[in-house]
Short mmCIF file of N, CA, C and O in Angstrom, two decimals:
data_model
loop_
_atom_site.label_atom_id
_atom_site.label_comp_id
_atom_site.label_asym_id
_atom_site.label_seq_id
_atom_site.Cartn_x
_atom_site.Cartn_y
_atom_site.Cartn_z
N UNK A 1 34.12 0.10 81.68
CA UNK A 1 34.20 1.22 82.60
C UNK A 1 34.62 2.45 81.81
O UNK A 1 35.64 2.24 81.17
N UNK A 2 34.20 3.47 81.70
CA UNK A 2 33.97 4.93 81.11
C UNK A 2 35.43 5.31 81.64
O UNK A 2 35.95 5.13 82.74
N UNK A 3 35.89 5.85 80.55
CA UNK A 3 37.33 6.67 80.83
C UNK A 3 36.74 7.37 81.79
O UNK A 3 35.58 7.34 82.18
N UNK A 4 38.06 8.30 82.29
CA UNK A 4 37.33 9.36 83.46
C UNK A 4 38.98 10.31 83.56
O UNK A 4 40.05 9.94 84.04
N UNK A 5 38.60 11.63 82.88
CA UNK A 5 40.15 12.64 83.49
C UNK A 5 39.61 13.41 84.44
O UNK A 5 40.38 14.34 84.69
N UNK A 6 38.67 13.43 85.06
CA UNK A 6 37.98 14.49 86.28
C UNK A 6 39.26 14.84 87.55
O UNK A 6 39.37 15.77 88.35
N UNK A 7 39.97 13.84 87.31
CA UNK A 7 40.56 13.56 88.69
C UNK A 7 42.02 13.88 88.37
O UNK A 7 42.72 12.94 88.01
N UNK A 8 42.60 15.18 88.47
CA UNK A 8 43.97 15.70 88.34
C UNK A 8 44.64 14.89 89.03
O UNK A 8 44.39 14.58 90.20
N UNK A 9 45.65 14.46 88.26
CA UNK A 9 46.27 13.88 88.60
C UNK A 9 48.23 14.35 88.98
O UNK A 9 49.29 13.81 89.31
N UNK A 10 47.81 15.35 88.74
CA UNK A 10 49.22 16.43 88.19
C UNK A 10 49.64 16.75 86.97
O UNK A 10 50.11 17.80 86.51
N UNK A 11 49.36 15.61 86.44
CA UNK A 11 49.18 16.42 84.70
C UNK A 11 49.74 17.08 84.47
O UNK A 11 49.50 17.61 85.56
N UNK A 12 50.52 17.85 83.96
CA UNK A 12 50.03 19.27 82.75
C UNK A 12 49.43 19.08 81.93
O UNK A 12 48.74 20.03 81.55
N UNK A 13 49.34 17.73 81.16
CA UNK A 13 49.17 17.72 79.71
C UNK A 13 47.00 17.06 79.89
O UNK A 13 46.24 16.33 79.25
N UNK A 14 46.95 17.90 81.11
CA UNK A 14 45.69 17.04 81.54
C UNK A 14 44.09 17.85 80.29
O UNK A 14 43.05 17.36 79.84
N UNK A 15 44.70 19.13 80.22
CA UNK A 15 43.41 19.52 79.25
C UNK A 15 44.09 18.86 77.84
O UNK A 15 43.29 18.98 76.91
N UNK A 16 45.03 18.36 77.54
CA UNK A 16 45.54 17.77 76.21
C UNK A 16 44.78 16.18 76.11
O UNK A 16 44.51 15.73 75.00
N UNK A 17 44.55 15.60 77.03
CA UNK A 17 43.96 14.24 77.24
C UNK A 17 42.72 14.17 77.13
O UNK A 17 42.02 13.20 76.82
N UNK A 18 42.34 15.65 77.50
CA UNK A 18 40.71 15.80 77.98
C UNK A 18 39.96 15.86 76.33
O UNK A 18 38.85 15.46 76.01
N UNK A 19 41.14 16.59 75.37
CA UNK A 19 40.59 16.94 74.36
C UNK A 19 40.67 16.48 73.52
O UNK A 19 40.19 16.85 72.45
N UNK A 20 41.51 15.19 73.80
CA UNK A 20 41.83 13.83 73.08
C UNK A 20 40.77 12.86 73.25
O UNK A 20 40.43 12.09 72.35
N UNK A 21 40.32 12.88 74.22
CA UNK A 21 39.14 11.85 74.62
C UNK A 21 37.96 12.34 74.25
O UNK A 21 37.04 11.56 74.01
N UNK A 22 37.84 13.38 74.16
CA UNK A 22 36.44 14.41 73.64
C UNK A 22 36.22 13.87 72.23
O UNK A 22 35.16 13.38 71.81
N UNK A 23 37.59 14.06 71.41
CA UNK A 23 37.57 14.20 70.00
C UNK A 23 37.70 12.41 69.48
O UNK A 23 37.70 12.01 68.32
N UNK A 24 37.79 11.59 70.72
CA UNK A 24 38.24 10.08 70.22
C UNK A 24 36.50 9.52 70.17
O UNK A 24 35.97 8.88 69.26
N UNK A 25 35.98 9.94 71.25
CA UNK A 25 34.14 9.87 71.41
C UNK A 25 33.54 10.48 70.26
O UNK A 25 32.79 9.94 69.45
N UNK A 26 33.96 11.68 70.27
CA UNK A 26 33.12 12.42 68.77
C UNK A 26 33.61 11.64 67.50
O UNK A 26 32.88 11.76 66.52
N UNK A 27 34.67 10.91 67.37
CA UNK A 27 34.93 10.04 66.09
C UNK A 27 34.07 8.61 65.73
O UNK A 27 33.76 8.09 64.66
N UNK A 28 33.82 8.20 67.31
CA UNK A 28 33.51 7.14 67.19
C UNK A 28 31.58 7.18 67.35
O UNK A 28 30.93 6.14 67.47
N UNK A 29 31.09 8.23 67.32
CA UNK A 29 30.01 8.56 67.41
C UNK A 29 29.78 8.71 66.10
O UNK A 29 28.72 8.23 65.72
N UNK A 30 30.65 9.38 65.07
CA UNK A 30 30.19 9.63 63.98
C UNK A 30 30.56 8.13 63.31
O UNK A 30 29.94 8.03 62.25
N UNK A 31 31.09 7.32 63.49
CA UNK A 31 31.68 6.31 62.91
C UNK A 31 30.30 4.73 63.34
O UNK A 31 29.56 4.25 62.48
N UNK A 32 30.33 4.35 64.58
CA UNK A 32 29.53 3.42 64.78
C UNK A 32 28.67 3.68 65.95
O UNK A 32 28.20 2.73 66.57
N UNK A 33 28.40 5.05 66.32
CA UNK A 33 27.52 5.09 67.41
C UNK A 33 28.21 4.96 68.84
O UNK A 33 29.11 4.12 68.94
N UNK A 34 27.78 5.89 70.19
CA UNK A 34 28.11 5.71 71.49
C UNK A 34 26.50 4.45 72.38
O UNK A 34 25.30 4.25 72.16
N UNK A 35 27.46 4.03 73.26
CA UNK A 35 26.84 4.03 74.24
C UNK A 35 25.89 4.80 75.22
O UNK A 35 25.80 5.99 74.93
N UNK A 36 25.19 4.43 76.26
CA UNK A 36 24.23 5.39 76.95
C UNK A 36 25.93 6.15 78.18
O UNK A 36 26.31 7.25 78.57
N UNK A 37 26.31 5.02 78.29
CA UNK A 37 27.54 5.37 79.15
C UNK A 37 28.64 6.34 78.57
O UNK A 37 29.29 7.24 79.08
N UNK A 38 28.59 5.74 77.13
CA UNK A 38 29.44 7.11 76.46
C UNK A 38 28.97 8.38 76.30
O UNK A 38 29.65 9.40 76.17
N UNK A 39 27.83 8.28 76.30
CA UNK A 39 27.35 9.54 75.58
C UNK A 39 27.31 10.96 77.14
O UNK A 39 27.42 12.18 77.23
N UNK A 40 27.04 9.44 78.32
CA UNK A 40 27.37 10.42 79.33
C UNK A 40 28.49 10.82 79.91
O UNK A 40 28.35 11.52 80.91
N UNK A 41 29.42 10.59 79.61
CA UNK A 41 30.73 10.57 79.67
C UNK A 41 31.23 11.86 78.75
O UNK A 41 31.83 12.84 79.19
N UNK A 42 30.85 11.63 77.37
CA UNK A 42 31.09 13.17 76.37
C UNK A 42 30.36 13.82 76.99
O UNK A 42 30.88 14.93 76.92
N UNK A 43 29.34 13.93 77.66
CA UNK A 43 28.76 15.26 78.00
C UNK A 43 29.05 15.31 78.88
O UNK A 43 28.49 16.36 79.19
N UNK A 44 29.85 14.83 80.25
CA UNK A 44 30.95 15.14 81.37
C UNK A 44 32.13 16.11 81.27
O UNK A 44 32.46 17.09 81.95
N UNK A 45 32.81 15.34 79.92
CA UNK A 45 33.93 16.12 79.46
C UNK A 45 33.72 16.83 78.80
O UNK A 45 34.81 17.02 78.26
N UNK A 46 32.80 17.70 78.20
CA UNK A 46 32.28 18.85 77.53
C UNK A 46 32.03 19.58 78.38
O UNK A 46 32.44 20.72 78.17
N UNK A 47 31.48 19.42 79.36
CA UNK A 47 31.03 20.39 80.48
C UNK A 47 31.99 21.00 81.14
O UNK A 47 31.94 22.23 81.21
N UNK A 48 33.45 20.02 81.99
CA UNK A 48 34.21 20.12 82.05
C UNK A 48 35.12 20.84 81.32
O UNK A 48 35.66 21.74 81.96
N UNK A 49 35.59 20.65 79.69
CA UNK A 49 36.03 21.46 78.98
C UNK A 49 35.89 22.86 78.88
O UNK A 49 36.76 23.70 78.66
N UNK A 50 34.28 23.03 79.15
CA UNK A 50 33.91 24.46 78.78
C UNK A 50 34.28 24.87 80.18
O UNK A 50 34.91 25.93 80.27
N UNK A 51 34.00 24.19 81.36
CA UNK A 51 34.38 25.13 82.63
C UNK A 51 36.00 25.33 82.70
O UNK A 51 36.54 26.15 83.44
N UNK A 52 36.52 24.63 82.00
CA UNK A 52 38.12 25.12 82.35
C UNK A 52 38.42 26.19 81.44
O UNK A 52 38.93 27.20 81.93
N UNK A 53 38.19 26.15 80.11
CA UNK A 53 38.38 27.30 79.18
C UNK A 53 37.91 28.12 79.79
O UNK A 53 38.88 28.82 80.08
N UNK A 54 36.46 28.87 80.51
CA UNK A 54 35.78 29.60 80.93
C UNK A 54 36.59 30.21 81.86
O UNK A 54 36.62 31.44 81.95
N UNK A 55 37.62 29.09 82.94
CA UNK A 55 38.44 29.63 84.35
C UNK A 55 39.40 30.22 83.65
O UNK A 55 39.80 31.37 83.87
N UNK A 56 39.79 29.55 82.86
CA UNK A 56 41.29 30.03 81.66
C UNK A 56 41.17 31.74 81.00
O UNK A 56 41.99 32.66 81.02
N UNK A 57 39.87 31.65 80.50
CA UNK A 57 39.47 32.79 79.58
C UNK A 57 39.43 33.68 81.20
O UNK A 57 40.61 34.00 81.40
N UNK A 58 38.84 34.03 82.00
CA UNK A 58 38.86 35.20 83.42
C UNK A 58 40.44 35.07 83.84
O UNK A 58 41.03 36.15 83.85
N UNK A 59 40.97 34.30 84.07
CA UNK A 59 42.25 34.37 84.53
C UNK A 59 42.85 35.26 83.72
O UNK A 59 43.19 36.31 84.29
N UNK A 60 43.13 35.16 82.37
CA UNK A 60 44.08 35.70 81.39
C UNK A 60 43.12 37.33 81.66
O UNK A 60 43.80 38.35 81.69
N UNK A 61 41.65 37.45 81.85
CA UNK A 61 41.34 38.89 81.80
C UNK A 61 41.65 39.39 82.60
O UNK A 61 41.77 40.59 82.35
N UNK A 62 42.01 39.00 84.08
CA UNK A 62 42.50 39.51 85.60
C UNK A 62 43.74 40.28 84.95
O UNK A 62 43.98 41.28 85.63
N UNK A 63 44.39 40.17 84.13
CA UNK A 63 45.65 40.19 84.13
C UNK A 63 45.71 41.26 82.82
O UNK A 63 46.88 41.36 82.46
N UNK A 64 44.99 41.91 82.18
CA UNK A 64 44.57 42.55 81.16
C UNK A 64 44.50 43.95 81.59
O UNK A 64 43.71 44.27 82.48
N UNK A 65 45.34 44.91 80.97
CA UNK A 65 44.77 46.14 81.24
C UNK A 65 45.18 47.08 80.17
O UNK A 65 46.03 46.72 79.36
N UNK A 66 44.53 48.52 80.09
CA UNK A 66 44.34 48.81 79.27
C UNK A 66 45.31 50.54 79.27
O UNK A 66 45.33 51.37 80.18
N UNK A 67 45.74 50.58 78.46
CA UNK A 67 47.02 51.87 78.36
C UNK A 67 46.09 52.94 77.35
O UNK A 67 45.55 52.66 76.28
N UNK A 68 46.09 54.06 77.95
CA UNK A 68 45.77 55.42 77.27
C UNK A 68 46.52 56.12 76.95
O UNK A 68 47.57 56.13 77.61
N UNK A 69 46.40 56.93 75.96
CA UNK A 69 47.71 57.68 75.31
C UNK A 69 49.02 58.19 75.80
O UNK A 69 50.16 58.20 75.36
N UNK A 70 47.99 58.92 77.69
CA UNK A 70 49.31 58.95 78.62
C UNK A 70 49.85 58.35 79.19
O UNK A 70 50.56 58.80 80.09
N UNK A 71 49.76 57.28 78.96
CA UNK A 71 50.64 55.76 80.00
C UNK A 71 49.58 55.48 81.29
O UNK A 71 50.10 54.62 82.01
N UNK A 72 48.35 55.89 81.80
CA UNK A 72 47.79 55.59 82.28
C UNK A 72 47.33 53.98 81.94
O UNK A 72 46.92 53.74 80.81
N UNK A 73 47.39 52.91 82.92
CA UNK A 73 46.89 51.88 82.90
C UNK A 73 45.65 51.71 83.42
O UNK A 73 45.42 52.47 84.35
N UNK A 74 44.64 50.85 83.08
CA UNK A 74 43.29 50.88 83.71
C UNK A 74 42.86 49.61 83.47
O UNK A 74 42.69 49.32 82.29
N UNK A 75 42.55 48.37 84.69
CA UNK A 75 42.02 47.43 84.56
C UNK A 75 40.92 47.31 83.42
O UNK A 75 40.17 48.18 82.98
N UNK A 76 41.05 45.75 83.03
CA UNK A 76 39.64 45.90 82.58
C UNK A 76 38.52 44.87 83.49
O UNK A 76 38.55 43.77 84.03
N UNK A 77 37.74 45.75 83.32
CA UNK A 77 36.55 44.96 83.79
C UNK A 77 35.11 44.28 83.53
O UNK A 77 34.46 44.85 82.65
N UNK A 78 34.74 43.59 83.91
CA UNK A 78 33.80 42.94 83.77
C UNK A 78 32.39 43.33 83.59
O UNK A 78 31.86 43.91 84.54
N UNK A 79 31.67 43.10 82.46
CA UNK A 79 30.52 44.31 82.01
C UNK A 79 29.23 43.84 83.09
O UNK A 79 29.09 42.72 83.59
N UNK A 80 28.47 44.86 83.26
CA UNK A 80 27.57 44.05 84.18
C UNK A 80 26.20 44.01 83.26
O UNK A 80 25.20 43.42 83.67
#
């Protein structure tokens, strides 16, 4: 049965597990080969990975703003 961290569990240390299991698959891929089940499984948690960094990376920009010489602050925003 395929590991599985999809499912928060409360965690904190839950993207630390995620990237432990990423990097334990990518060892053992380079070492003796995955499964059809593994291989779908790394590309679960890759997908996953990138969507949380992605929520991580906008969060931290919400919160970003930008100071001009006169103390004016000015969001930053999102290029279209």
């Amino acid at each position: 049965m395929p590991f599985c961290v999809l499912i928060d569990d409360g965690d904190v240390n839950i993207m630390e597990k995620l990237i432990e299991r990423i990097n334990a698959l990518a060892r053992k891929s380079r070492s003796e080969g995955l499964t059809d089940a593994e291989k779908a499984e790394q590309a679960q948690l890759r997908q996953k990975y990138i969507q949380s960094f992605r929520q991580g990376f906008l969060n931290t920009m919400e919160n970003v703003y930008i100071v001009d010489d006169k103390g004016n602050k000015k969001k930053v925003e999102k290029k279209k």
